[in-house]
PDB file of C-alpha atoms in Angstrom:
ATOM      1  CA  GLN A  50      -0.191  -0.015  -0.250  1.00 91.00           C
ATOM      2  CA  LEU A  51       1.123   3.514  -0.193  1.00 96.00           C
ATOM      3  CA  GLN A  52       0.963   6.546   2.399  1.00 96.00           C
ATOM      4  CA  ALA A  53       1.277   9.512   0.727  1.00 95.00           C
ATOM      5  CA  SER A  54       1.671  12.946   2.995  1.00 94.00           C
ATOM      6  CA  GLY A  55       2.743  16.595   2.612  1.00 95.00           C
ATOM      7  CA  GLY A  56      -0.248  18.505   1.045  1.00 93.00           C
ATOM      8  CA  GLY A  57      -1.680  21.560   2.460  1.00 96.00           C
ATOM      9  CA  LEU A  58      -2.691  25.131   2.035  1.00 97.00           C
ATOM     10  CA  VAL A  59       0.532  27.470   0.505  1.00 97.00           C
ATOM     11  CA  GLN A  60       0.938  31.267  -0.982  1.00 98.00           C
ATOM     12  CA  PRO A  61       1.315  31.579  -5.464  1.00 98.00           C
ATOM     13  CA  GLY A  62       4.725  31.351  -5.628  1.00 97.00           C
ATOM     14  CA  GLY A  63       5.624  28.748  -2.202  1.00 98.00           C
ATOM     15  CA  SER A  64       6.210  25.284  -1.884  1.00 98.00           C
ATOM     16  CA  LEU A  65       5.497  21.832  -1.269  1.00 98.00           C
ATOM     17  CA  ARG A  66       6.819  18.630  -0.936  1.00 98.00           C
ATOM     18  CA  LEU A  67       4.739  15.303  -1.186  1.00 98.00           C
ATOM     19  CA  SER A  68       5.972  12.690   0.427  1.00 98.00           C
ATOM     20  CA  CYS A  69       4.844   9.051  -0.505  1.00 97.00           C
ATOM     21  CA  ALA A  70       5.586   5.319   1.461  1.00 97.00           C
ATOM     22  CA  ALA A  71       5.257   1.819   0.125  1.00 97.00           C
ATOM     23  CA  SER A  72       4.659  -0.599   2.378  1.00 94.00           C
ATOM     24  CA  GLY A  73       4.029  -4.438   1.899  1.00 93.00           C
ATOM     25  CA  SER A  74       5.257  -7.614   1.285  1.00 93.00           C
ATOM     26  CA  ILE A  75       7.531  -5.791  -2.009  1.00 95.00           C
ATOM     27  CA  PHE A  76       9.733  -7.160  -3.705  1.00 94.00           C
ATOM     28  CA  SER A  77      10.400  -4.409  -6.103  1.00 94.00           C
ATOM     29  CA  ILE A  78       9.085  -1.433  -7.391  1.00 96.00           C
ATOM     30  CA  ASN A  79       9.547   0.179 -11.485  1.00 97.00           C
ATOM     31  CA  VAL A  80       7.882   2.935 -11.806  1.00 97.00           C
ATOM     32  CA  MET A  81       6.340   5.732  -9.222  1.00 98.00           C
ATOM     33  CA  GLY A  82       4.344   8.227  -9.720  1.00 97.00           C
ATOM     34  CA  TRP A  83       2.351  11.608  -9.190  1.00 98.00           C
ATOM     35  CA  TYR A  84      -1.069  11.948 -10.141  1.00 98.00           C
ATOM     36  CA  ARG A  85      -3.482  14.961  -9.639  1.00 98.00           C
ATOM     37  CA  GLN A  86      -7.086  16.001 -10.435  1.00 98.00           C
ATOM     38  CA  ALA A  87      -8.716  18.883  -9.594  1.00 96.00           C
ATOM     39  CA  PRO A  88     -12.681  19.687  -9.315  1.00 91.00           C
ATOM     40  CA  GLY A  89     -14.138  18.893 -12.445  1.00 93.00           C
ATOM     41  CA  LYS A  90     -11.116  17.527 -13.888  1.00 95.00           C
ATOM     42  CA  GLN A  91      -9.846  13.886 -14.902  1.00 96.00           C
ATOM     43  CA  ARG A  92      -7.151  12.513 -13.218  1.00 97.00           C
ATOM     44  CA  GLY A  93      -3.815  12.751 -14.763  1.00 98.00           C
ATOM     45  CA  LEU A  94       0.019  12.647 -14.267  1.00 98.00           C
ATOM     46  CA  VAL A  95       2.254  14.808 -12.510  1.00 98.00           C
ATOM     47  CA  ALA A  96       5.249  13.095 -13.494  1.00 98.00           C
ATOM     48  CA  SER A  97       7.143   9.947 -12.912  1.00 98.00           C
ATOM     49  CA  ILE A  98      10.061   8.473 -12.193  1.00 98.00           C
ATOM     50  CA  THR A  99      11.786   4.785 -12.805  1.00 97.00           C
ATOM     51  CA  SER A 100      13.605   3.105 -10.482  1.00 94.00           C
ATOM     52  CA  GLY A 101      16.661   3.568 -12.150  1.00 94.00           C
ATOM     53  CA  GLY A 102      15.978   7.266 -11.950  1.00 95.00           C
ATOM     54  CA  SER A 103      14.295   8.260 -14.994  1.00 97.00           C
ATOM     55  CA  THR A 104      11.961  11.056 -15.080  1.00 98.00           C
ATOM     56  CA  ASN A 105       9.042  12.724 -17.009  1.00 98.00           C
ATOM     57  CA  TYR A 106       6.773  15.674 -16.282  1.00 98.00           C
ATOM     58  CA  ALA A 107       3.507  16.867 -17.366  1.00 98.00           C
ATOM     59  CA  ASP A 108       4.567  20.265 -19.335  1.00 97.00           C
ATOM     60  CA  SER A 109       2.555  22.230 -17.195  1.00 97.00           C
ATOM     61  CA  VAL A 110       5.090  21.258 -14.201  1.00 98.00           C
ATOM     62  CA  LYS A 111       8.294  21.207 -16.243  1.00 98.00           C
ATOM     63  CA  GLY A 112      10.976  23.568 -14.698  1.00 97.00           C
ATOM     64  CA  ARG A 113       9.051  24.416 -11.218  1.00 98.00           C
ATOM     65  CA  PHE A 114       8.488  20.381 -10.192  1.00 98.00           C
ATOM     66  CA  SER A 115      10.996  17.661  -9.292  1.00 98.00           C
ATOM     67  CA  ILE A 116      10.109  14.128  -8.488  1.00 98.00           C
ATOM     68  CA  PHE A 117      13.282  12.065  -7.100  1.00 96.00           C
ATOM     69  CA  ARG A 118      12.622   8.501  -4.832  1.00 97.00           C
ATOM     70  CA  ASP A 119      15.085   6.819  -2.266  1.00 96.00           C
ATOM     71  CA  ASN A 120      14.397   3.031  -3.373  1.00 94.00           C
ATOM     72  CA  GLY A 121      16.051   2.304   0.237  1.00 93.00           C
ATOM     73  CA  LYS A 122      13.123   3.323   1.898  1.00 95.00           C
ATOM     74  CA  LYS A 123      10.657   2.473  -0.896  1.00 96.00           C
ATOM     75  CA  MET A 124       9.792   6.327  -0.819  1.00 97.00           C
ATOM     76  CA  VAL A 125       9.232   8.420  -3.640  1.00 98.00           C
ATOM     77  CA  TYR A 126       8.872  12.563  -3.185  1.00 98.00           C
ATOM     78  CA  LEU A 127       7.989  15.414  -5.361  1.00 98.00           C
ATOM     79  CA  GLN A 128       8.751  19.653  -4.344  1.00 98.00           C
ATOM     80  CA  MET A 129       6.930  21.656  -5.826  1.00 98.00           C
ATOM     81  CA  ASN A 130       8.326  24.941  -6.793  1.00 98.00           C
ATOM     82  CA  SER A 131       6.696  28.307  -7.610  1.00 98.00           C
ATOM     83  CA  LEU A 132       3.096  26.869  -7.270  1.00 98.00           C
ATOM     84  CA  LYS A 133      -0.018  28.441  -8.973  1.00 98.00           C
ATOM     85  CA  PRO A 134      -3.134  28.230  -8.367  1.00 97.00           C
ATOM     86  CA  GLU A 135      -3.510  25.969 -11.080  1.00 96.00           C
ATOM     87  CA  ASP A 136      -2.137  23.612  -8.943  1.00 98.00           C
ATOM     88  CA  THR A 137      -4.927  23.252  -6.572  1.00 98.00           C
ATOM     89  CA  ALA A 138      -5.537  19.621  -6.487  1.00 98.00           C
ATOM     90  CA  VAL A 139      -5.850  16.292  -5.014  1.00 98.00           C
ATOM     91  CA  TYR A 140      -2.411  14.608  -5.247  1.00 98.00           C
ATOM     92  CA  TYR A 141      -2.009  11.181  -5.869  1.00 98.00           C
ATOM     93  CA  CYS A 142       1.231   8.697  -5.663  1.00 97.00           C
ATOM     94  CA  ASN A 143       1.020   4.852  -7.776  1.00 98.00           C
ATOM     95  CA  ALA A 144       3.605   2.804  -8.488  1.00 98.00           C
ATOM     96  CA  ASP A 145       3.757  -0.581  -9.928  1.00 97.00           C
ATOM     97  CA  ILE A 146       4.841  -3.137  -7.225  1.00 96.00           C
ATOM     98  CA  LEU A 147       6.281  -6.359  -7.727  1.00 95.00           C
ATOM     99  CA  LYS A 148       5.116  -8.161  -4.607  1.00 94.00           C
ATOM    100  CA  THR A 149       7.045 -11.279  -3.143  1.00 94.00           C
ATOM    101  CA  ASP A 150       4.453 -14.103  -4.496  1.00 93.00           C
ATOM    102  CA  TRP A 151       5.659 -12.645  -8.001  1.00 93.00           C
ATOM    103  CA  ARG A 152       2.064 -10.612  -8.770  1.00 95.00           C
ATOM    104  CA  ARG A 153       1.637  -6.846 -10.027  1.00 94.00           C
ATOM    105  CA  ASP A 154       0.335  -4.312  -8.043  1.00 93.00           C
ATOM    106  CA  ASP A 155      -0.661  -1.352  -9.580  1.00 95.00           C
ATOM    107  CA  ALA A 156      -1.038   0.575  -6.115  1.00 96.00           C
ATOM    108  CA  TRP A 157      -2.720   4.283  -5.787  1.00 97.00           C
ATOM    109  CA  GLY A 158      -1.887   5.739  -1.932  1.00 95.00           C
ATOM    110  CA  GLN A 159      -4.927   8.194  -0.546  1.00 92.00           C
ATOM    111  CA  GLY A 160      -4.093  11.032  -1.855  1.00 93.00           C
ATOM    112  CA  THR A 161      -3.499  14.804  -0.365  1.00 96.00           C
ATOM    113  CA  GLN A 162      -5.117  17.781  -1.157  1.00 97.00           C
ATOM    114  CA  VAL A 163      -2.927  20.962  -2.292  1.00 98.00           C
ATOM    115  CA  THR A 164      -4.740  24.160  -2.312  1.00 98.00           C
ATOM    116  CA  VAL A 165      -2.593  27.044  -3.638  1.00 98.00           C
ATOM    117  CA  SER A 166      -4.292  30.386  -2.987  1.00 96.00           C
ATOM    118  CA  SER A 167      -3.324  33.680  -1.246  1.00 94.00           C
TER     119      SER A 167
END
């Protein structure tokens, strides 16, 4: 399972860091990522990172957000800088997990609210 944390209320131009911890019977984790869903909109990819460290970002966050992971701790982070009101959304972490019983799990965290407002 995944447990996300770090959301909150921040002023435009501010920063937040989201964290997500994976737990359970995990053999390995391939891609980890962050998605977001604003009211009335579909959930979309914000950023992803492979186990080898290759990253991918949505155009709207390039240059402002950074994704990184700690494979030993089974955690993924999203550093969000220069936040804009349009970044307001519920953020979800996601991971492609290979479990110890060799089953794959497309795991989702519970979501954490990020609100950018003055």
